Each structure stands twice: as C-alpha cells, then as structure tokens.
Tab-separated table of C-alpha atoms in Angstrom:
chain	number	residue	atom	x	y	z
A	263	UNK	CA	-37.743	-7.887	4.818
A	264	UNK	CA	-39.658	-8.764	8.329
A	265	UNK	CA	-39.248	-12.339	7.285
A	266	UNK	CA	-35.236	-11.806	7.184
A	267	UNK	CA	-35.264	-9.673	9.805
A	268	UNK	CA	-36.709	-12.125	12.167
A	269	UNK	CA	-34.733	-14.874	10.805
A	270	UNK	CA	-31.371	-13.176	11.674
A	271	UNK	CA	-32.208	-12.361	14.886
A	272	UNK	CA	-33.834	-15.637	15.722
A	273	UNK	CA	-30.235	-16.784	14.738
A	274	UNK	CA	-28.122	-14.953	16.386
A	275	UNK	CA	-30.254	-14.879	19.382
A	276	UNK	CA	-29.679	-18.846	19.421
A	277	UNK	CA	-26.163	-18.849	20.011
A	278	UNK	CA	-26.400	-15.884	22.945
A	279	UNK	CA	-23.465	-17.260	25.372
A	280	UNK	CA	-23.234	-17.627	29.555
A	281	UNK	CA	-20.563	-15.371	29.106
A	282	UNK	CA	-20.872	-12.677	32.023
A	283	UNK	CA	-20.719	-8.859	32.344
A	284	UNK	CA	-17.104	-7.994	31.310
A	285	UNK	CA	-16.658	-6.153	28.104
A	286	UNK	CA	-14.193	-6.248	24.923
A	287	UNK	CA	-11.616	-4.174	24.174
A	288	UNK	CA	-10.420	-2.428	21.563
A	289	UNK	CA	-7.975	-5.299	20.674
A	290	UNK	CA	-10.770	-7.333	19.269
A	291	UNK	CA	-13.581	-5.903	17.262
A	292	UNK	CA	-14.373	-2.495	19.059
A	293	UNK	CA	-14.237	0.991	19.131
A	294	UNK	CA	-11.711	1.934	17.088
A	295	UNK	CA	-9.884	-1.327	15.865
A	296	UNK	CA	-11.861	-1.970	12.564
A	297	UNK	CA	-12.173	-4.913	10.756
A	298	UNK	CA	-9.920	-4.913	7.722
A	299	UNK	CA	-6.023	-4.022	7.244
A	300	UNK	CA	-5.883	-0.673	7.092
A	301	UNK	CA	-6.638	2.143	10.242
A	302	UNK	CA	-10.187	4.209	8.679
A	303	UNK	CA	-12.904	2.879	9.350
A	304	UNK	CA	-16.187	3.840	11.739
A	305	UNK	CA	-15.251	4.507	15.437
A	306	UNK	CA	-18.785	3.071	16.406
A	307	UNK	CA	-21.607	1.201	14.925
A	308	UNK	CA	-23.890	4.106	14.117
A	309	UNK	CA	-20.714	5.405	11.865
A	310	UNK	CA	-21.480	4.471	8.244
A	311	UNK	CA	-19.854	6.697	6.605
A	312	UNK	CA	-16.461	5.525	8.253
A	313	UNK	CA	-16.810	2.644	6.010
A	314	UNK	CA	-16.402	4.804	2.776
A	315	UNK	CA	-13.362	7.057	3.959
A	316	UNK	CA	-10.394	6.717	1.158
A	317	UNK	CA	-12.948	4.221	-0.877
A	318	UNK	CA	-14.662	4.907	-4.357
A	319	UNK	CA	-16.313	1.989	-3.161
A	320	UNK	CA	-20.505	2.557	-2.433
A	321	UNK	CA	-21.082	-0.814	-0.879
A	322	UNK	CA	-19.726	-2.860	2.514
A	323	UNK	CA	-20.379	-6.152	4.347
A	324	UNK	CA	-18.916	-6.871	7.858
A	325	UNK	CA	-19.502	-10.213	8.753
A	326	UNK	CA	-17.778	-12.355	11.920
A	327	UNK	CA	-17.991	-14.492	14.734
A	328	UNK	CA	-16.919	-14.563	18.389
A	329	UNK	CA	-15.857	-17.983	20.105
A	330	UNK	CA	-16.698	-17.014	24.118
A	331	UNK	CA	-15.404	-19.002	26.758
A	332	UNK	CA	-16.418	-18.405	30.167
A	333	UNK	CA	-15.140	-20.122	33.268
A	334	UNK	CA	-16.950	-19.230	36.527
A	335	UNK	CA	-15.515	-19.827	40.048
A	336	UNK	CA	-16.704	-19.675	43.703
A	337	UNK	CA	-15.593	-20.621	46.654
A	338	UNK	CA	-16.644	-20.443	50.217
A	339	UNK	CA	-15.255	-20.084	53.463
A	340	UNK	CA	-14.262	-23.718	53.648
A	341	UNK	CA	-12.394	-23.221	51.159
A	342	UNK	CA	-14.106	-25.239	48.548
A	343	UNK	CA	-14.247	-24.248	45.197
A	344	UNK	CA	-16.716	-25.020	42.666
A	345	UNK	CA	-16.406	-24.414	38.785
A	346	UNK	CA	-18.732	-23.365	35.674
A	347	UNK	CA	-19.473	-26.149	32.917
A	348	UNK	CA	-16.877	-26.324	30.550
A	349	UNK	CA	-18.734	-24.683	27.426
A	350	UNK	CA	-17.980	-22.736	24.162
A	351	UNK	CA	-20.563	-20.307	22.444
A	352	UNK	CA	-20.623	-18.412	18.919
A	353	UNK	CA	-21.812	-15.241	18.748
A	354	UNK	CA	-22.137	-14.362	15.142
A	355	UNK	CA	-22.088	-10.372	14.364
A	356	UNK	CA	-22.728	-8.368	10.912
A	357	UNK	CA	-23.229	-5.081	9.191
A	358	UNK	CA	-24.045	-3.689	5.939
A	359	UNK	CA	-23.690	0.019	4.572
A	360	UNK	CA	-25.063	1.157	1.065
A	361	UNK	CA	-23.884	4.785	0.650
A	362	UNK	CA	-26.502	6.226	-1.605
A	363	UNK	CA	-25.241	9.410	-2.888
A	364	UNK	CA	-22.323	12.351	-1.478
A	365	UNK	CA	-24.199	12.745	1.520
A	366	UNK	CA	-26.529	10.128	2.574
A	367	UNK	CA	-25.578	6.493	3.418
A	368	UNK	CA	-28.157	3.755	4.497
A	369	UNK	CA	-27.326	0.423	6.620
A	370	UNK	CA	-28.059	-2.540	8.941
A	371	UNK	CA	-26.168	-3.560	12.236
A	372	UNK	CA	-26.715	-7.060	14.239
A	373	UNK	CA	-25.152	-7.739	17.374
A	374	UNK	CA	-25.532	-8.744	20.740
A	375	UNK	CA	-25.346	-5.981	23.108
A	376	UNK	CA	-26.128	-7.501	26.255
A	377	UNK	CA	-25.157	-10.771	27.335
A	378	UNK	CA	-25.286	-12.361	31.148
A	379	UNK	CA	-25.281	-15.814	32.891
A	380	UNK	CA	-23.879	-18.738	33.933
A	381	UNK	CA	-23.877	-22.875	33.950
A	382	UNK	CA	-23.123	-25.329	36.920
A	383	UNK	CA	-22.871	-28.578	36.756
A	384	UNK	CA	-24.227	-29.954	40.548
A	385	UNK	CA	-24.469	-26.508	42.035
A	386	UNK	CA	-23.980	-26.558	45.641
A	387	UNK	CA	-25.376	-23.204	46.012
A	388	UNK	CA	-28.794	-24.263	44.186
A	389	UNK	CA	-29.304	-27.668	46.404
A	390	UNK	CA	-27.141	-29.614	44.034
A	391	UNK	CA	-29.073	-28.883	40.933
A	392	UNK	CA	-27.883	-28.176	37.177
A	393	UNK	CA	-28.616	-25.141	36.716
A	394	UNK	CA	-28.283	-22.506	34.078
A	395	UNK	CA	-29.223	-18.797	33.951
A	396	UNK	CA	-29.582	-16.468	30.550
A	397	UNK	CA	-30.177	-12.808	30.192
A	398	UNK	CA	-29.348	-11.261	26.322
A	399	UNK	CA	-30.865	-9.246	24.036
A	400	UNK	CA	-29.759	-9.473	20.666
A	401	UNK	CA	-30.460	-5.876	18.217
A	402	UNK	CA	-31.041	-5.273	14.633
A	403	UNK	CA	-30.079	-0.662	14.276
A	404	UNK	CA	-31.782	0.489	11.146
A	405	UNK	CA	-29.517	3.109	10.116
A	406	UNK	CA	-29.227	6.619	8.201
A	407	UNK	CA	-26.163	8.640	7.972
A	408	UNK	CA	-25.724	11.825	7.439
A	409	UNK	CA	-23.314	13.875	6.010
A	410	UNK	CA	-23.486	17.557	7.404
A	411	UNK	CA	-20.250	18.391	5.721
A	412	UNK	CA	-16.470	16.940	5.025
A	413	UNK	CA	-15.642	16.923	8.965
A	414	UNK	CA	-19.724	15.929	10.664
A	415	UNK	CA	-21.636	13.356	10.309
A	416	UNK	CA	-24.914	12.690	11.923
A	417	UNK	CA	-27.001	8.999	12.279
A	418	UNK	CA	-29.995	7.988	13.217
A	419	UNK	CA	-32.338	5.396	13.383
A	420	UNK	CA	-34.911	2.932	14.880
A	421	UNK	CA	-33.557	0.051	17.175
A	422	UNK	CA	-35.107	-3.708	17.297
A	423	UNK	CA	-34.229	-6.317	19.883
A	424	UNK	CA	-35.209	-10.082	20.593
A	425	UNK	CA	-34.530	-10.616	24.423
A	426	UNK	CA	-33.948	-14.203	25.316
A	427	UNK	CA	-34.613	-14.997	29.010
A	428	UNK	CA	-33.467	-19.119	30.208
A	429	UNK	CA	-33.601	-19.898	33.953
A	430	UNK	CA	-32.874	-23.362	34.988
A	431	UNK	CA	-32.422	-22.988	38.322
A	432	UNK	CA	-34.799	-24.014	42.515
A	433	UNK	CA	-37.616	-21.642	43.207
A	434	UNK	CA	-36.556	-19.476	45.569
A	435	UNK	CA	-37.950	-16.649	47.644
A	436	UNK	CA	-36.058	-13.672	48.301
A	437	UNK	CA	-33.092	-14.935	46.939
A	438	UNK	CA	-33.069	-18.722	49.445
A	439	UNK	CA	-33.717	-21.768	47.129
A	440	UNK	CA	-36.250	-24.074	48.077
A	441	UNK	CA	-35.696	-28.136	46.769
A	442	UNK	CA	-38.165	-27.444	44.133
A	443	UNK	CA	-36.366	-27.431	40.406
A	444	UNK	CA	-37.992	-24.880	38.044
A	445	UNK	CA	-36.754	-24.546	34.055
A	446	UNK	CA	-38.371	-21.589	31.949
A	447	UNK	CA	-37.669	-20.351	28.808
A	448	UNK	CA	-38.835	-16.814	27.190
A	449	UNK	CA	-38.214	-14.667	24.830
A	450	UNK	CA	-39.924	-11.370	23.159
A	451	UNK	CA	-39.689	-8.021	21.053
A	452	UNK	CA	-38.627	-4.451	22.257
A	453	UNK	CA	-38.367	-1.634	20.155
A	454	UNK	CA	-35.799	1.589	20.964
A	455	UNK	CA	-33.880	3.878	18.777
A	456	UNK	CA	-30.357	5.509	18.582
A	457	UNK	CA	-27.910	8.793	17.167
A	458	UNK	CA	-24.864	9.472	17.158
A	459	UNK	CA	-22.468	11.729	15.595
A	460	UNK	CA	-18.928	11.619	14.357
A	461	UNK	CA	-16.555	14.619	14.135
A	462	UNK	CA	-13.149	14.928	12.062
A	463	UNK	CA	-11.510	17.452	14.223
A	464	UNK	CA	-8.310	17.230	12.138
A	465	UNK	CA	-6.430	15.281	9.801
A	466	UNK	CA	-5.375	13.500	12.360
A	467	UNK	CA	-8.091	13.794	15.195
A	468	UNK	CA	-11.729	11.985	15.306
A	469	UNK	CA	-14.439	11.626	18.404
A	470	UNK	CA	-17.770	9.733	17.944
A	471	UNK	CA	-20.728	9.748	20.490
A	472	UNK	CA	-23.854	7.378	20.351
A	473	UNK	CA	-26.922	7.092	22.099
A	474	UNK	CA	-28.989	4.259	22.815
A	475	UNK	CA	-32.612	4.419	24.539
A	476	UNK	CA	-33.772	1.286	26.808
A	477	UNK	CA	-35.349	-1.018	25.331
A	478	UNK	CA	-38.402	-2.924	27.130
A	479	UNK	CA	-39.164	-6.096	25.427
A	480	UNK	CA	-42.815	-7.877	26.160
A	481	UNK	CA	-41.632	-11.085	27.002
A	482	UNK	CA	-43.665	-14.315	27.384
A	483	UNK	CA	-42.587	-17.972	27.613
A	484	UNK	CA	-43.226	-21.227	29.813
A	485	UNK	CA	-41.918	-22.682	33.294
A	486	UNK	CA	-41.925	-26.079	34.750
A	487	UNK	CA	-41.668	-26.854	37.952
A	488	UNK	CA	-40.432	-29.963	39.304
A	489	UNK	CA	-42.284	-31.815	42.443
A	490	UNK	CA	-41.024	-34.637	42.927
A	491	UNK	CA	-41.751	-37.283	39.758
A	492	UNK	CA	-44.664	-34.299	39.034
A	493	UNK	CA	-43.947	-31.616	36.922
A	494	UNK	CA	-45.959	-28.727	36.923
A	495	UNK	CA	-46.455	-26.943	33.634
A	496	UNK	CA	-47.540	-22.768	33.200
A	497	UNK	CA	-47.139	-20.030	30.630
A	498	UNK	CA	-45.324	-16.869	32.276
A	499	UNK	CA	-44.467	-13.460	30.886
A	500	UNK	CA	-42.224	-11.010	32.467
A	501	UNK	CA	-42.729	-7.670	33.116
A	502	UNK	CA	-40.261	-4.380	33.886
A	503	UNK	CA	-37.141	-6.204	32.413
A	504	UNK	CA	-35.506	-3.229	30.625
A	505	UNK	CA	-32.341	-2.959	28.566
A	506	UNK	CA	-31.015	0.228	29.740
A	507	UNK	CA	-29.980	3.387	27.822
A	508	UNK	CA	-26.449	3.658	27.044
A	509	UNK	CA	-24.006	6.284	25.882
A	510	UNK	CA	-20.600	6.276	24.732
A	511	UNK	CA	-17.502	8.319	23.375
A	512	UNK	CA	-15.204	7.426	21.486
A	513	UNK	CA	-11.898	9.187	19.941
A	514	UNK	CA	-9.176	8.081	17.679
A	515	UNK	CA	-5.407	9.727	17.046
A	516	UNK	CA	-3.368	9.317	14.442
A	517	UNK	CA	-0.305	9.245	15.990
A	518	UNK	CA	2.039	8.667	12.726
A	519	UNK	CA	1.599	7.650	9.301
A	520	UNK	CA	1.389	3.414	10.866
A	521	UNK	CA	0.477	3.897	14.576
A	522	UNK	CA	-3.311	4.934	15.194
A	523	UNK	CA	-4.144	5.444	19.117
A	524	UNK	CA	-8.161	4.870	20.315
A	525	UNK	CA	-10.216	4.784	22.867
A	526	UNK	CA	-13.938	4.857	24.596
A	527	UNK	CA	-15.459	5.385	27.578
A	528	UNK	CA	-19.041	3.677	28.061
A	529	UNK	CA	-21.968	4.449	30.278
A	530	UNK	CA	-25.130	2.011	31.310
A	531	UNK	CA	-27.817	3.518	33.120
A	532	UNK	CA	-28.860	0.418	34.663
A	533	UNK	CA	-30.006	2.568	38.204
A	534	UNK	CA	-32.836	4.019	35.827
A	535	UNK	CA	-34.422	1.019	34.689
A	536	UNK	CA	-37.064	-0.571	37.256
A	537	UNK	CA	-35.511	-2.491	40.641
A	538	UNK	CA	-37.522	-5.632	40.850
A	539	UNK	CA	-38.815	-7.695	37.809
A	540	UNK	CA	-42.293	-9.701	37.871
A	541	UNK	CA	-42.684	-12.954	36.791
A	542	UNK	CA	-46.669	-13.607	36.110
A	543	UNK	CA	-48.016	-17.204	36.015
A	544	UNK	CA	-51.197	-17.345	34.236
A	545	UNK	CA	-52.829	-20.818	35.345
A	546	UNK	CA	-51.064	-20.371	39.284
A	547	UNK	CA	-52.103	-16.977	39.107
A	548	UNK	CA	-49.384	-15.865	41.168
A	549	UNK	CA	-46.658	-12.805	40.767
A	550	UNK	CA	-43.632	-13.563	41.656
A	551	UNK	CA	-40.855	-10.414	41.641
A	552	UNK	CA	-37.326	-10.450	41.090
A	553	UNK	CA	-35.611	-8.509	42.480
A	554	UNK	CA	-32.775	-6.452	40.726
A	555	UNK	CA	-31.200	-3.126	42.101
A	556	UNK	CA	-28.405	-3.486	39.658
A	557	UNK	CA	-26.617	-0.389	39.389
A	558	UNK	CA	-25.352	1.746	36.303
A	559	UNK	CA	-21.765	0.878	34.727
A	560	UNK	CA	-18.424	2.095	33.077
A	561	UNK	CA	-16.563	0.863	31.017
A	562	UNK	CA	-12.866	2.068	29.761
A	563	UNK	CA	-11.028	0.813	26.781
A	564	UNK	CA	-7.459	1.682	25.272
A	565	UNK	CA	-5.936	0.402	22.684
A	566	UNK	CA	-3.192	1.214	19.295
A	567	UNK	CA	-3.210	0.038	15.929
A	568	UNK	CA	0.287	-0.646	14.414
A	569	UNK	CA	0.318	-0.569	10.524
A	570	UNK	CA	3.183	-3.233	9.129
A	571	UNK	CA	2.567	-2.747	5.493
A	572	UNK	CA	0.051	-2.146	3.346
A	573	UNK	CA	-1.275	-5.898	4.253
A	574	UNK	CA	-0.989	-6.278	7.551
A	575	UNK	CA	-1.652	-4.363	11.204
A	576	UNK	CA	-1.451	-5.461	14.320
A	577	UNK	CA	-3.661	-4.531	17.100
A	578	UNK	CA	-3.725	-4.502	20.856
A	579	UNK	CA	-6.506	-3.140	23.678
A	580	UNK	CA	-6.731	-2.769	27.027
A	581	UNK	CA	-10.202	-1.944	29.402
A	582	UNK	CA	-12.048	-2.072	32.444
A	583	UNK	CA	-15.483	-2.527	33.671
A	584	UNK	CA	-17.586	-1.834	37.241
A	585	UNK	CA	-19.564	-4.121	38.698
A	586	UNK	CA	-23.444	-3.714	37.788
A	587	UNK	CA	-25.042	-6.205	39.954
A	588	UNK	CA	-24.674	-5.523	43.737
A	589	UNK	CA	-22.560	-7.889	46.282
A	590	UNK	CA	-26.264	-8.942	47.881
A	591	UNK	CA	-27.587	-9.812	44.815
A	592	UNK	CA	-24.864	-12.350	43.642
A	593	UNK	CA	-24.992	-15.819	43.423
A	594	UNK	CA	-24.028	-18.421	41.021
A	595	UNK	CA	-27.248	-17.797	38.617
A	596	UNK	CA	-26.161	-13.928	38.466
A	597	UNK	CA	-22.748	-13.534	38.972
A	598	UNK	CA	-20.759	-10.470	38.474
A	599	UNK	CA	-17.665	-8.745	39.357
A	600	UNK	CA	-15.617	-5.625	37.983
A	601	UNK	CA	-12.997	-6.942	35.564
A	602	UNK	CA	-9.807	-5.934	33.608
A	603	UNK	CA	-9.376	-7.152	29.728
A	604	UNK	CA	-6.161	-7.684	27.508
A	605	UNK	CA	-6.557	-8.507	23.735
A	606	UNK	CA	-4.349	-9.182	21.026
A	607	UNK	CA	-5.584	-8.510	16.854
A	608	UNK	CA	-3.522	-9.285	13.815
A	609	UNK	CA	-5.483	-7.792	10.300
A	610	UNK	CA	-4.685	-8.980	6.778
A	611	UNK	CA	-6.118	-6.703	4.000
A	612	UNK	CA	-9.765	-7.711	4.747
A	613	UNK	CA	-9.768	-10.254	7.245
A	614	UNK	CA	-9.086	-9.563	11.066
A	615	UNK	CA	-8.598	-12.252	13.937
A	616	UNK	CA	-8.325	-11.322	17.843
A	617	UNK	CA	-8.058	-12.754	20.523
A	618	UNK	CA	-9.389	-10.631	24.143
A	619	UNK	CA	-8.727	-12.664	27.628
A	620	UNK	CA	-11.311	-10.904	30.122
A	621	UNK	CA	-10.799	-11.781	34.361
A	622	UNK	CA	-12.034	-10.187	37.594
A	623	UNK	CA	-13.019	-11.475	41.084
A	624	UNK	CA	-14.838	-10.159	43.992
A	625	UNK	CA	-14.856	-11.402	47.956
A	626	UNK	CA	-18.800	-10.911	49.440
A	627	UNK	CA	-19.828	-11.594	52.788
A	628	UNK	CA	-17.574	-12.855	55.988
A	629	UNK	CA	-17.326	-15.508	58.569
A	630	UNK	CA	-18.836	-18.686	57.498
A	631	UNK	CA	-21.448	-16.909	54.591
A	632	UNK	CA	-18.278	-15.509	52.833
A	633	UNK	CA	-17.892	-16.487	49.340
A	634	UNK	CA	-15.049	-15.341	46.389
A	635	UNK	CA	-16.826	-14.943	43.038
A	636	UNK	CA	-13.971	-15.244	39.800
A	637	UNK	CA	-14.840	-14.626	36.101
A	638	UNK	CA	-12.668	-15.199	33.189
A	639	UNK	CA	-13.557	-15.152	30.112
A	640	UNK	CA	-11.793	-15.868	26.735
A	641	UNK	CA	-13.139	-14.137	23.393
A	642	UNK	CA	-11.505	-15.434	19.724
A	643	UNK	CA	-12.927	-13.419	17.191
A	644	UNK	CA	-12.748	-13.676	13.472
A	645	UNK	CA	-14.209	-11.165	10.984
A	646	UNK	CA	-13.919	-10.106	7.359
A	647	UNK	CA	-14.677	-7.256	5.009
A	648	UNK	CA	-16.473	-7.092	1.580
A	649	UNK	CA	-16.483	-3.859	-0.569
A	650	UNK	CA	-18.538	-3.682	-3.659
C-alpha cells in the first residue's frame, strides 16, 4: 500500500503545471458539478457517501485528467510586452469509495490542491535568462465517512502530500537579480488531516463544509549555480514552506426535477502560515530567506446543472478569486493577480468533459517601474465514472 501510495503521487506530482493562482469553477469538475450524467453526487471531496445516493451500487472509481494552459503576460512602462512559453500540462485526478455497510463508507482522493508558477523564454526581468518557477503540492485524503443518520454525514481522515519545489531562475537578494543563473529542484513529505460534514436539509436542499489543516512538508533537494563556464553544485532543504489550512462551504438546490443550482465559497489562510521561507545550503553554509507575506484568499463559484435526458446534462460555472501574493512581491517567477472564470461541461451517463477559461490582470508600480501583470489560463477536463 506505501509502495502504491508513493507511486501515485510521484505521478501525479510529475505532471504539476505553471498554471497560476486562479481557481475552477463549478463548470468543470468542482463543487457541485459531479462527474457522471445525472445531478447526486458528493458536493466535496470528503463526501463519500454522495457517491452512493439513488445507487444499490457499494463500489466507485473517479478517474480524469485536466489539460492546463497558461499564458502569462507583462508589460512595462515602455510599453513592451513579454509572453510565457507556450506549454500544455496534465494534471491527472482520481478517487475511490468502498461503502462498507449502511453506515460506514471508506475511500481514497488524489489531487493537486495547490499549484503556482510560471515559464519565460529570455526573461527580461531575470537578465535575459530562461527561467521557470514551481510551487505544488500534490495530496493523497485517507477517508472515513460517516453516516449519523438519513440527512448527516460526517468524514474524517489523515491527509498526505508530496510538495514539489523547481526554481530556475538569477540569485537574487531581496527580490534584485544578480547575473548569476541558479536551477534547484526539491521535493518532500507533509502530513495534515481533514473533516467535513454534509447535511440534507431537504429533499431538495444540501450544504457541505470541509476542513483542511496546513500541511508543512520537510523538503530537501539540490541547486546549481552558474558562474560563468563554472557551475557550482550544493544540496539545500527548505524550511517554513507551509500549505495553508483551508475551509470551504458548499450548498446545492434543486431547483426542478432537471435544473440543479450550486455553489461554494473558499477560504486560504495563507496570512497564518510563516512570512519568509529559508533556503539552507549545506556545503556554502549559508541561509538564504525568501521572503513571502502572501496573504489569505477567497474564492466564489456559481454554477447550474441542466438535466437533458436521462443521458445527458449540461453544465455551466462561474467564480472569482483574490489575489494571494502582494503587488511588491510580484514578478515574473511569482506572478499573481485576482481573476474571474467561465466554464462550460457537457455529461454523458458516466463520462463528463469541460472546458473552464480562467483571466485576470493587475497594474503595480508607476512612472518608469510600472508593470501590467495578465494571466489566462485554459483548463479541458475529461473524467469518467465506474460503479461496481
């Protein structure tokens, strides 16, 4: 079971994407639009027993993949704009629920919570270097459901995650890059847990809420830097790099017998996790911080399910998302903005395909230092759904 477990996250930590801050909507694969053709279904992960509603059947595989496609933007004051590297990642997702007996089911959830960076080709910013910039953390929820009674449901359960951490990108100090090229690659285990609980208020009614604690992976890895024809090799670990703790609600309505209204609001508590993260170079012996100050999030999603026919539903979202990272700590290797999301989802009995299209932009600084950061981001996702 370890062997799989770190297998499957090793995987899906491989294909983590530069695919920024802004988050999906319920138009693709979230809160509330579930995979599959008809409207039950678990409002959030921790929700097992959402999976069995209307079923005889006691066992469930949800397995998909996301296509991201990020395009970055800045220009300065000049006008001059610059663009990401033209790149596509896959970001393969999956969960399985056993239900047991009448009022205990059992399951496993992979995904990739957290997600942020960029590429440039050239980067003017970074003294005309490539450079490329990775922070995810991909999670394997061991999960127990509960059933309290026909309308509560409670779930537990412990929470690993694999945090992958790339920077190829100039020394710099403070935030100023200095000519010197530096690439490092690390990655490590955290361990945190989560609950939630899902109410049937009525027939027609349900809310969800889940908690997530931070998780602080120990994370160790190795850095070049480049001097010249020289390189200059070091083992590093970082220190104080903390997932935050999240929360969220999240509510569906069944408005008539085909059109199902949801929705979520989200919460990261990014302004409780620690300001400034160290980077520790074993033979240099120097620490070098980071620093952070990112600041805690929302995000708001809407979205309606449309029932055809017993085959097929359509889908459609809407959402929002604040900025995190603060206007003095962007730049092109962490680049950030508050953003607005549109998707469109078509489901066919079992199998679901969406498509979200994710944009934002941001003006920092004025005079000659001013500088427009733009994000957009397009998400296809395809998924499908295997009762036993």
């Amino acid at each position: 079971m370890r062997s799989f477990l770190a297998f499957a996250l090793v995987f899906l930590t491989s294909f983590s994407a530069w695919s920024g801050a802004l988050s999906p909507t319920p138009g693709g694969r979230t809160s509330g639009t579930q995979i599959g053709g008809d409207q039950t279904g678990p409002l959030l992960s921790n929700n097992l027993w959402g999976y069995f509603d209307k079923t005889d059947k006691k066992i469930e595989f949800v397995v998909g993949t996301e296509v991201v496609k990020p395009k970055f933007t800045i220009k300065d004051a000049l006008g001059r704009k610059q663009e990401s590297r033209n790149t596509a990642h896959v970001l393969p997702f999956a969960t399985g629920a056993i239900k047991l007996n009448d009022w205990l089911a059992v399951g496993l959830n992979l995904d990739n919570p957290f997600r942020l960076g960029s590429a440039y080709d050239h980067n003017r910013e970074q003294w005309g270097f490539d450079t490329q910039s990775l922070i995810s953390l991909t999670t394997a929820s061991f999960l127990a459901d509960v059933k309290v009674n026909e309308r509560l449901s409670i779930s537990f359960g412990p929470v690993a995650g694999m945090a992958q951490i790339i920077y190829r990108a100039p020394l710099d100090i403070n935030r100023t890059p200095l000519p010197l090229e530096t690439e490092t690659k690390a990655s490590g285990w955290g361990l945190g847990g989560t609950i939630g609980v899902s109410w049937q208020a009525s027939e027609r009614l349900k809310f969800g809420l889940q908690y997530t604690s931070p998780i602080e992976p120990d994370i160790h890895g190795h850095t070049k830097i480049h001097l010249g024809p020289f390189k200059v090799r070091d083992e590093i670990g970082v220190k104080n790099l903390v997932f935050p703790q999240t929360l969220v609600l999240a509510s569906s309505w069944q408005a008539t017998r085909k059109l199902q209204l949801v929705g979520d609001v989200c919460y990261w508590n990014y302004s409780q996790t620690s300001n400034n993260i160290q980077l520790k170079f074993s033979r240099l012996l120097i620490t070098k911080p980071l620093a952070l100050e990112w600041r805690d999030t929302v995000g708001i999603h809407l979205g309606a399910n449309y029932r055809l026919n017993q085959d097929w539903t359509l889908r459609a979202g809407a959402g929002w998302l604040s900025q995190g990272i603060p206007d003095k700590r962007l730049d092109t290797i962490t680049q950030d903005v508050a953003g607005f999301d549109l998707a469109l989802g078509v489901s066919y009995k079992a199998f679901s395909l969406s498509w979200t299209h994710a944009w934002g932009s941001n003006d920092v600084g004025h005079g000659l230092s001013r500088r427009e950061y733009g994000i957009k981001i397009d998400t296809f996702a395809l998924g499908g759904s295997f009762k036993f």
